[in-house]
Each structure stands twice: as C-alpha cells, then as structure tokens.
Amino acid sequence: MSSNSFLPYGRQSIDQDDIASVAKALQADYLTTGPGVGRFEQAFAEMVGARYAIASNSGTAALHLACIALGLQKGDAVIVPTLTFLATANAARFCGADVIFADVDADTGRLTAATLEAAFAKAGSAKVKAVLPVHLNGHCADLTTIRAMTEPRGIKVIEDACHALGGIHQSGNSSTAKVGACALSELACFSLHPVKTMTTGEGGVTTTNDPKHYKIMQLYRSHGMVRDAADFRHRDLGFAPDGQPNPWYYEMQALGWNYRITDFACALGESQLAKLPRFVERRRELVALYDRLLPALSPKLKIVPAQAGDNAALHLYAVLIDFAGIKKSRAQVMAELKGQGVGTMVHYLPVHQQPYYRDLYGKQDLPGADSYYARQLSIPLYPDMTDADVTRVVHALRSVLG
Ligand SMILES: *Cc1c(COP(=O)(O)O)cnc(C)c1O
C-alpha cells in the first residue's frame, strides 16, 4: 500500500482468492439458500467456538433474530448502553420491547457495574428481560461482572459483538473464551459490513449454544416458514391421503422476515473467514504500534484502555481528544487531518439523543456517554495499513493538535 494515499478510518481487504471464490459461487446452481450458507455457518461457528451460527443479511438482522430468540415482546424491556450504533437499541424496538439506556464509562465508552446498576434502578418495575452489552471498538464489555449481575435476576445477555470478531475475553478467574462462544451470554451478534473485521458485503451472524434459540432464528430468518414435513401443523393440507407429504407444500407458523443471506455472499464470507486470524494478527500489530506512539500526545489525546485480562481484536481505534484544551473544534481537527490524508469518524452520538428516542422517552442525562462522545475520534485501522501509515497518522495528529 502506498503511504501517500488517503487513509480512511477503516476499509475491507479483498484479495484475488476472495474474488475467485465469489465468481465460483455465481456459476453454481444456487445463488441463494444453497449449500454455501450452511458451510459458512459451520465454519463461523467453529472459528468462534459456538455450537450454532445463523447467517443473515446484516448485523441488524443478527441482533433482531437474537431478540426474537429470547421472545422479546411488547411489555418487556432491555438495557442497552447508549454509546453504540442505532441497531443495538432498534433490534429490541422491532420486537416492541422498550429500551432503557444505560450510561457508560467516560473513558472507555463501555458499560460498568455502576452504570448497569443505575440502569436497573432507572428500570424500576419494568420487566427487564435482557441486557445487550456492546464490545465498543472491539474491547469487550466486562461480561463476568454483567453475568454476575444479570443471572440472579433471571435476565439474559445478548452480546453486540459487531466490533469484536476474533477477540478473546476473560471468562472467569483464570479462564478465557473467544468472542462469539457465548461463554457468558445466550447469544452473540456480528456484522459483516465492509468496514468490520471481515466482510460479506452486507451480512451478519448470530451465534448461540442453545438449540431452541437456533431453531427459532432459522424460522424467523425466512418468513416464519417451514418446509420440513416433520414440522407441519396442518396434516390435511400438508399430506396426501397416502400419507406422503405434498411436494409443493410449505407452512407459515409465525410472522417472520426475509433475513436470508446469499450463497455468493457466504462464498466471500468463507474465503474471508479463512483469513480472519491474519486480519486479527495485523490489527493487533497496528494497535500495539499506536499504543506505543500515542501516549506521547497526552494529555491532549488519550487512548482507550482495554478490558483487563482480554486479548481484544479491535475494529476501531478510538482516541479521546481535549478539543477545548487545544482550542480547535472537532470539525476543524477532522478537516485538518483530512488535509493530511488521514480519514477519521465519530463513533457514536449516544443513541438516547437521537430524535426518535428523544420523542419516545424524553431527554435523559447520561453524562459518561456525553463526555466520551464529545472527545471521541476514530483514526485509521485496517489490515492493509503499513507501519509507516501508522507513523504518518501519529505525525499528522501531533501537528494538528499542536
Ligand atoms: C455495524 C454495527 C451494527 C449493525 O450492523 P449492520 O451490518 O450495519 O446492520 C450493530 N451494532 C454495532 C455496534 C455495529 O458496529
């Protein structure tokens, strides 16, 4: 990669073998719902150490299917950290459940024991069925603590692991687990959007170890429809008088969606998944270089601390900048960095501040999230970056921050 080109904050890595894999899938008999989907799901489940993986056509669908698997409905509530992408909260709303926004730590952007406890207090008598911790930037939320606080209350955990594919988190005193293995959760959700750690174009995966959750997600991914004669409810319509299942027959047993992913997207997924260890290794090298160089810019710029005991695979490299202290607005800093060929982005405006949620729940005071948001900037991180690219980003930051 040229060190003079523009560096976006993130981008996909597509090689010739990815292209060949998709081209081969396009020449096969099935473009969608063929054998490629199941193959990809099995490979993904093995990679993250879960029993089951359900592939769908977005990370948003993956989150929605997870909420459906837990049976969320109107009258239920879920706790979502407000510092996340819209879809974490929206997935619960699609089921009719209410969202209780939790605050986050101002310096990590992650849920803590204290902010979760405050969210339980805010929930009052609401029927909280699930917590959706977000592994922001790829640093895992403190799942051990979250599990210890939710399990006694009978509350389930859905991990929004969209940033954290390939990471390892602490799962006990001296044990670790892969992100997606659901060691301390019921379900984990991933996005395969091009900017994420690996891609299928648009795409998502939900993992679980529970066969009941798996079956429900299969049903709702495709119109709530069953084609397997063993599952038919209408004996009279599903079977001929001789007892043979009617070959054209299918049955809709629930109001589902079309969240199916294509075979050629899964062909890209299989090819990308084989490279995941290399992607993760390169991301870790780049992160280690940033971690070594950026503390020199303190206190104007601070880096986000990892969760103790984890070996994260970061999707984003977030820095926190004291814009007031350097007397420049964030927009000005972004423009000046862009002028030096460095792309940046902000992740995220706290979701409780979005007009839709403000109309629904009114104004809320979540100062940790506001403080993180006010200082946050994502700087370039993707596997095709060179070490020289990282140095260039750090130089650009030093010159812009003054
Ligand atoms: C990307 C992302 C999603 C949604 O994924 P899509 O594939 O874009 O639908 C959800 N949550 C988080 C934290 C994400 O980063």
Short mmCIF file of N, CA, C and O in Angstrom, two decimals, residues 22-87:
data_model
loop_
_atom_site.label_atom_id
_atom_site.label_comp_id
_atom_site.label_asym_id
_atom_site.label_seq_id
_atom_site.Cartn_x
_atom_site.Cartn_y
_atom_site.Cartn_z
N VAL A 22 -16.07 -15.89 -5.00
CA VAL A 22 -17.40 -15.35 -5.34
C VAL A 22 -17.77 -15.72 -6.77
O VAL A 22 -18.91 -16.12 -7.06
N ALA A 23 -16.80 -15.61 -7.68
CA ALA A 23 -17.07 -15.94 -9.10
C ALA A 23 -17.52 -17.39 -9.23
O ALA A 23 -18.45 -17.69 -9.96
N LYS A 24 -16.89 -18.26 -8.46
CA LYS A 24 -17.25 -19.69 -8.50
C LYS A 24 -18.68 -19.87 -7.99
O LYS A 24 -19.46 -20.62 -8.57
N ALA A 25 -19.02 -19.17 -6.94
CA ALA A 25 -20.38 -19.28 -6.37
C ALA A 25 -21.42 -18.77 -7.36
O ALA A 25 -22.54 -19.29 -7.42
N LEU A 26 -21.06 -17.76 -8.14
CA LEU A 26 -22.01 -17.20 -9.11
C LEU A 26 -22.28 -18.16 -10.26
O LEU A 26 -23.29 -18.05 -10.95
N GLN A 27 -21.37 -19.11 -10.46
CA GLN A 27 -21.56 -20.08 -11.54
C GLN A 27 -22.26 -21.35 -11.05
O GLN A 27 -22.58 -22.23 -11.84
N ALA A 28 -22.55 -21.41 -9.77
CA ALA A 28 -23.19 -22.61 -9.20
C ALA A 28 -24.71 -22.58 -9.45
O ALA A 28 -25.25 -21.60 -9.94
N ASP A 29 -25.39 -23.64 -9.09
CA ASP A 29 -26.83 -23.75 -9.34
C ASP A 29 -27.65 -22.80 -8.48
O ASP A 29 -28.68 -22.30 -8.90
N TYR A 30 -27.20 -22.59 -7.24
CA TYR A 30 -27.99 -21.78 -6.32
C TYR A 30 -27.27 -20.47 -6.02
O TYR A 30 -26.13 -20.49 -5.59
N LEU A 31 -27.94 -19.36 -6.24
CA LEU A 31 -27.35 -18.08 -5.84
C LEU A 31 -27.72 -17.75 -4.41
O LEU A 31 -27.05 -16.99 -3.74
N THR A 32 -28.85 -18.32 -3.96
CA THR A 32 -29.28 -18.06 -2.59
C THR A 32 -29.85 -19.32 -1.97
O THR A 32 -30.40 -20.18 -2.68
N THR A 33 -29.68 -19.46 -0.66
CA THR A 33 -30.16 -20.61 0.09
C THR A 33 -29.69 -21.93 -0.53
O THR A 33 -30.44 -22.89 -0.60
N GLY A 34 -28.46 -21.95 -0.96
CA GLY A 34 -27.82 -23.18 -1.42
C GLY A 34 -26.92 -23.72 -0.32
O GLY A 34 -27.06 -23.32 0.84
N PRO A 35 -25.97 -24.58 -0.72
CA PRO A 35 -25.11 -25.21 0.29
C PRO A 35 -24.08 -24.25 0.91
O PRO A 35 -23.52 -24.55 1.97
N GLY A 36 -23.84 -23.11 0.25
CA GLY A 36 -22.81 -22.19 0.73
C GLY A 36 -23.13 -21.58 2.08
O GLY A 36 -22.24 -21.29 2.88
N VAL A 37 -24.42 -21.37 2.35
CA VAL A 37 -24.83 -20.73 3.60
C VAL A 37 -24.48 -21.62 4.79
O VAL A 37 -23.83 -21.19 5.75
N GLY A 38 -24.89 -22.88 4.72
CA GLY A 38 -24.62 -23.81 5.81
C GLY A 38 -23.13 -24.04 6.02
O GLY A 38 -22.67 -24.15 7.16
N ARG A 39 -22.40 -24.08 4.91
CA ARG A 39 -20.94 -24.27 5.02
C ARG A 39 -20.30 -23.10 5.76
O ARG A 39 -19.46 -23.28 6.63
N PHE A 40 -20.73 -21.89 5.39
CA PHE A 40 -20.19 -20.70 6.04
C PHE A 40 -20.57 -20.68 7.52
O PHE A 40 -19.73 -20.40 8.39
N GLU A 41 -21.82 -21.02 7.81
CA GLU A 41 -22.28 -21.01 9.21
C GLU A 41 -21.47 -21.98 10.06
O GLU A 41 -21.06 -21.65 11.18
N GLN A 42 -21.21 -23.15 9.50
CA GLN A 42 -20.46 -24.16 10.26
C GLN A 42 -19.02 -23.70 10.51
O GLN A 42 -18.49 -23.83 11.62
N ALA A 43 -18.42 -23.12 9.46
CA ALA A 43 -17.04 -22.64 9.60
C ALA A 43 -16.97 -21.49 10.62
O ALA A 43 -16.04 -21.41 11.42
N PHE A 44 -17.99 -20.63 10.60
CA PHE A 44 -18.01 -19.48 11.52
C PHE A 44 -18.17 -19.98 12.96
O PHE A 44 -17.46 -19.54 13.86
N ALA A 45 -19.11 -20.91 13.15
CA ALA A 45 -19.35 -21.46 14.50
C ALA A 45 -18.06 -22.09 15.05
O ALA A 45 -17.70 -21.88 16.21
N GLU A 46 -17.37 -22.84 14.18
CA GLU A 46 -16.11 -23.46 14.61
C GLU A 46 -15.07 -22.40 14.96
O GLU A 46 -14.35 -22.53 15.95
N MET A 47 -14.98 -21.37 14.13
CA MET A 47 -13.97 -20.33 14.34
C MET A 47 -14.13 -19.65 15.70
O MET A 47 -13.16 -19.36 16.37
N VAL A 48 -15.39 -19.38 16.10
CA VAL A 48 -15.60 -18.65 17.36
C VAL A 48 -15.92 -19.60 18.53
O VAL A 48 -16.07 -19.13 19.66
N GLY A 49 -16.03 -20.88 18.26
CA GLY A 49 -16.24 -21.83 19.34
C GLY A 49 -17.65 -21.89 19.87
O GLY A 49 -17.87 -22.16 21.05
N ALA A 50 -18.64 -21.65 18.99
CA ALA A 50 -20.05 -21.77 19.38
C ALA A 50 -20.64 -23.03 18.75
O ALA A 50 -20.12 -23.53 17.75
N ARG A 51 -21.73 -23.54 19.33
CA ARG A 51 -22.37 -24.71 18.72
C ARG A 51 -23.09 -24.36 17.44
O ARG A 51 -23.08 -25.12 16.48
N TYR A 52 -23.76 -23.20 17.43
CA TYR A 52 -24.56 -22.82 16.26
C TYR A 52 -24.24 -21.41 15.79
O TYR A 52 -23.98 -20.53 16.62
N ALA A 53 -24.32 -21.22 14.48
CA ALA A 53 -24.25 -19.88 13.90
C ALA A 53 -25.35 -19.75 12.87
O ALA A 53 -25.58 -20.67 12.08
N ILE A 54 -26.07 -18.63 12.92
CA ILE A 54 -27.10 -18.33 11.92
C ILE A 54 -26.62 -17.12 11.13
O ILE A 54 -26.39 -16.05 11.71
N ALA A 55 -26.45 -17.28 9.83
CA ALA A 55 -26.05 -16.14 8.99
C ALA A 55 -27.29 -15.43 8.49
O ALA A 55 -28.31 -16.05 8.20
N SER A 56 -27.21 -14.11 8.42
CA SER A 56 -28.33 -13.30 7.93
C SER A 56 -27.77 -12.18 7.07
O SER A 56 -26.57 -12.12 6.84
N ASN A 57 -28.66 -11.29 6.60
CA ASN A 57 -28.16 -10.30 5.64
C ASN A 57 -27.71 -8.96 6.24
O ASN A 57 -27.42 -8.03 5.51
N SER A 58 -27.62 -8.87 7.57
CA SER A 58 -26.99 -7.69 8.19
C SER A 58 -26.74 -7.96 9.67
O SER A 58 -27.36 -8.86 10.26
N GLY A 59 -25.89 -7.15 10.26
CA GLY A 59 -25.70 -7.21 11.70
C GLY A 59 -26.97 -6.82 12.43
O GLY A 59 -27.26 -7.33 13.52
N THR A 60 -27.73 -5.93 11.81
CA THR A 60 -29.01 -5.51 12.38
C THR A 60 -29.98 -6.69 12.44
O THR A 60 -30.63 -6.91 13.47
N ALA A 61 -30.05 -7.46 11.35
CA ALA A 61 -30.88 -8.67 11.33
C ALA A 61 -30.39 -9.67 12.38
O ALA A 61 -31.20 -10.31 13.07
N ALA A 62 -29.07 -9.78 12.52
CA ALA A 62 -28.49 -10.71 13.51
C ALA A 62 -28.95 -10.34 14.92
O ALA A 62 -29.29 -11.22 15.72
N LEU A 63 -28.97 -9.04 15.21
CA LEU A 63 -29.43 -8.57 16.53
C LEU A 63 -30.93 -8.79 16.70
O LEU A 63 -31.39 -9.19 17.77
N HIS A 64 -31.69 -8.51 15.65
CA HIS A 64 -33.15 -8.70 15.73
C HIS A 64 -33.48 -10.18 15.96
O HIS A 64 -34.31 -10.52 16.80
N LEU A 65 -32.80 -11.06 15.22
CA LEU A 65 -33.05 -12.50 15.39
C LEU A 65 -32.72 -12.94 16.82
O LEU A 65 -33.42 -13.77 17.40
N ALA A 66 -31.66 -12.36 17.39
CA ALA A 66 -31.29 -12.70 18.77
C ALA A 66 -32.40 -12.27 19.73
O ALA A 66 -32.76 -13.02 20.66
N CYS A 67 -32.96 -11.08 19.50
CA CYS A 67 -34.06 -10.59 20.36
C CYS A 67 -35.29 -11.47 20.21
O CYS A 67 -35.99 -11.75 21.19
N ILE A 68 -35.55 -11.92 18.98
CA ILE A 68 -36.68 -12.82 18.74
C ILE A 68 -36.45 -14.15 19.47
O ILE A 68 -37.37 -14.71 20.07
N ALA A 69 -35.22 -14.65 19.42
CA ALA A 69 -34.90 -15.94 20.06
C ALA A 69 -35.22 -15.90 21.55
O ALA A 69 -35.66 -16.89 22.12
N LEU A 70 -35.02 -14.73 22.16
CA LEU A 70 -35.33 -14.62 23.60
C LEU A 70 -36.80 -14.32 23.84
O LEU A 70 -37.23 -14.18 25.00
N GLY A 71 -37.57 -14.21 22.76
CA GLY A 71 -39.02 -14.00 22.91
C GLY A 71 -39.39 -12.59 23.36
O GLY A 71 -40.45 -12.39 23.95
N LEU A 72 -38.54 -11.62 23.09
CA LEU A 72 -38.86 -10.24 23.50
C LEU A 72 -40.14 -9.77 22.82
O LEU A 72 -40.38 -10.06 21.66
N GLN A 73 -40.94 -9.04 23.57
CA GLN A 73 -42.20 -8.53 23.01
C GLN A 73 -42.61 -7.27 23.75
O GLN A 73 -41.97 -6.85 24.71
N LYS A 74 -43.71 -6.71 23.28
CA LYS A 74 -44.27 -5.51 23.91
C LYS A 74 -44.51 -5.79 25.39
O LYS A 74 -44.98 -6.86 25.74
N GLY A 75 -44.16 -4.82 26.21
CA GLY A 75 -44.30 -5.02 27.65
C GLY A 75 -42.98 -5.41 28.31
O GLY A 75 -42.82 -5.27 29.52
N ASP A 76 -42.03 -5.92 27.49
CA ASP A 76 -40.69 -6.25 28.01
C ASP A 76 -39.80 -5.02 27.89
O ASP A 76 -40.12 -4.08 27.14
N ALA A 77 -38.68 -5.07 28.60
CA ALA A 77 -37.68 -4.00 28.48
C ALA A 77 -36.30 -4.63 28.36
O ALA A 77 -36.08 -5.76 28.82
N VAL A 78 -35.40 -3.92 27.70
CA VAL A 78 -34.00 -4.35 27.62
C VAL A 78 -33.12 -3.17 28.02
O VAL A 78 -33.52 -2.02 27.88
N ILE A 79 -31.93 -3.50 28.51
CA ILE A 79 -30.96 -2.44 28.84
C ILE A 79 -29.88 -2.43 27.76
O ILE A 79 -29.31 -3.47 27.43
N VAL A 80 -29.67 -1.23 27.20
CA VAL A 80 -28.69 -1.04 26.12
C VAL A 80 -27.80 0.13 26.49
O VAL A 80 -28.31 1.19 26.85
N PRO A 81 -26.47 -0.03 26.42
CA PRO A 81 -25.61 1.14 26.63
C PRO A 81 -25.87 2.15 25.51
O PRO A 81 -25.98 1.76 24.34
N THR A 82 -25.97 3.41 25.86
CA THR A 82 -26.37 4.41 24.87
C THR A 82 -25.26 4.72 23.87
O THR A 82 -25.52 5.23 22.80
N LEU A 83 -24.01 4.34 24.23
CA LEU A 83 -22.89 4.61 23.32
C LEU A 83 -22.73 3.42 22.40
O LEU A 83 -21.95 2.49 22.68
N THR A 84 -23.51 3.39 21.32
CA THR A 84 -23.47 2.28 20.37
C THR A 84 -24.07 2.72 19.05
O THR A 84 -24.53 3.86 18.92
N PHE A 85 -24.05 1.82 18.07
CA PHE A 85 -24.75 2.09 16.82
C PHE A 85 -26.25 1.89 17.05
O PHE A 85 -26.66 1.11 17.91
N LEU A 86 -27.04 2.59 16.26
CA LEU A 86 -28.50 2.57 16.38
C LEU A 86 -29.10 1.17 16.52
O LEU A 86 -30.05 0.95 17.28
N ALA A 87 -28.54 0.23 15.75
CA ALA A 87 -29.17 -1.09 15.60
C ALA A 87 -29.28 -1.86 16.91
O ALA A 87 -30.19 -2.69 17.06
#
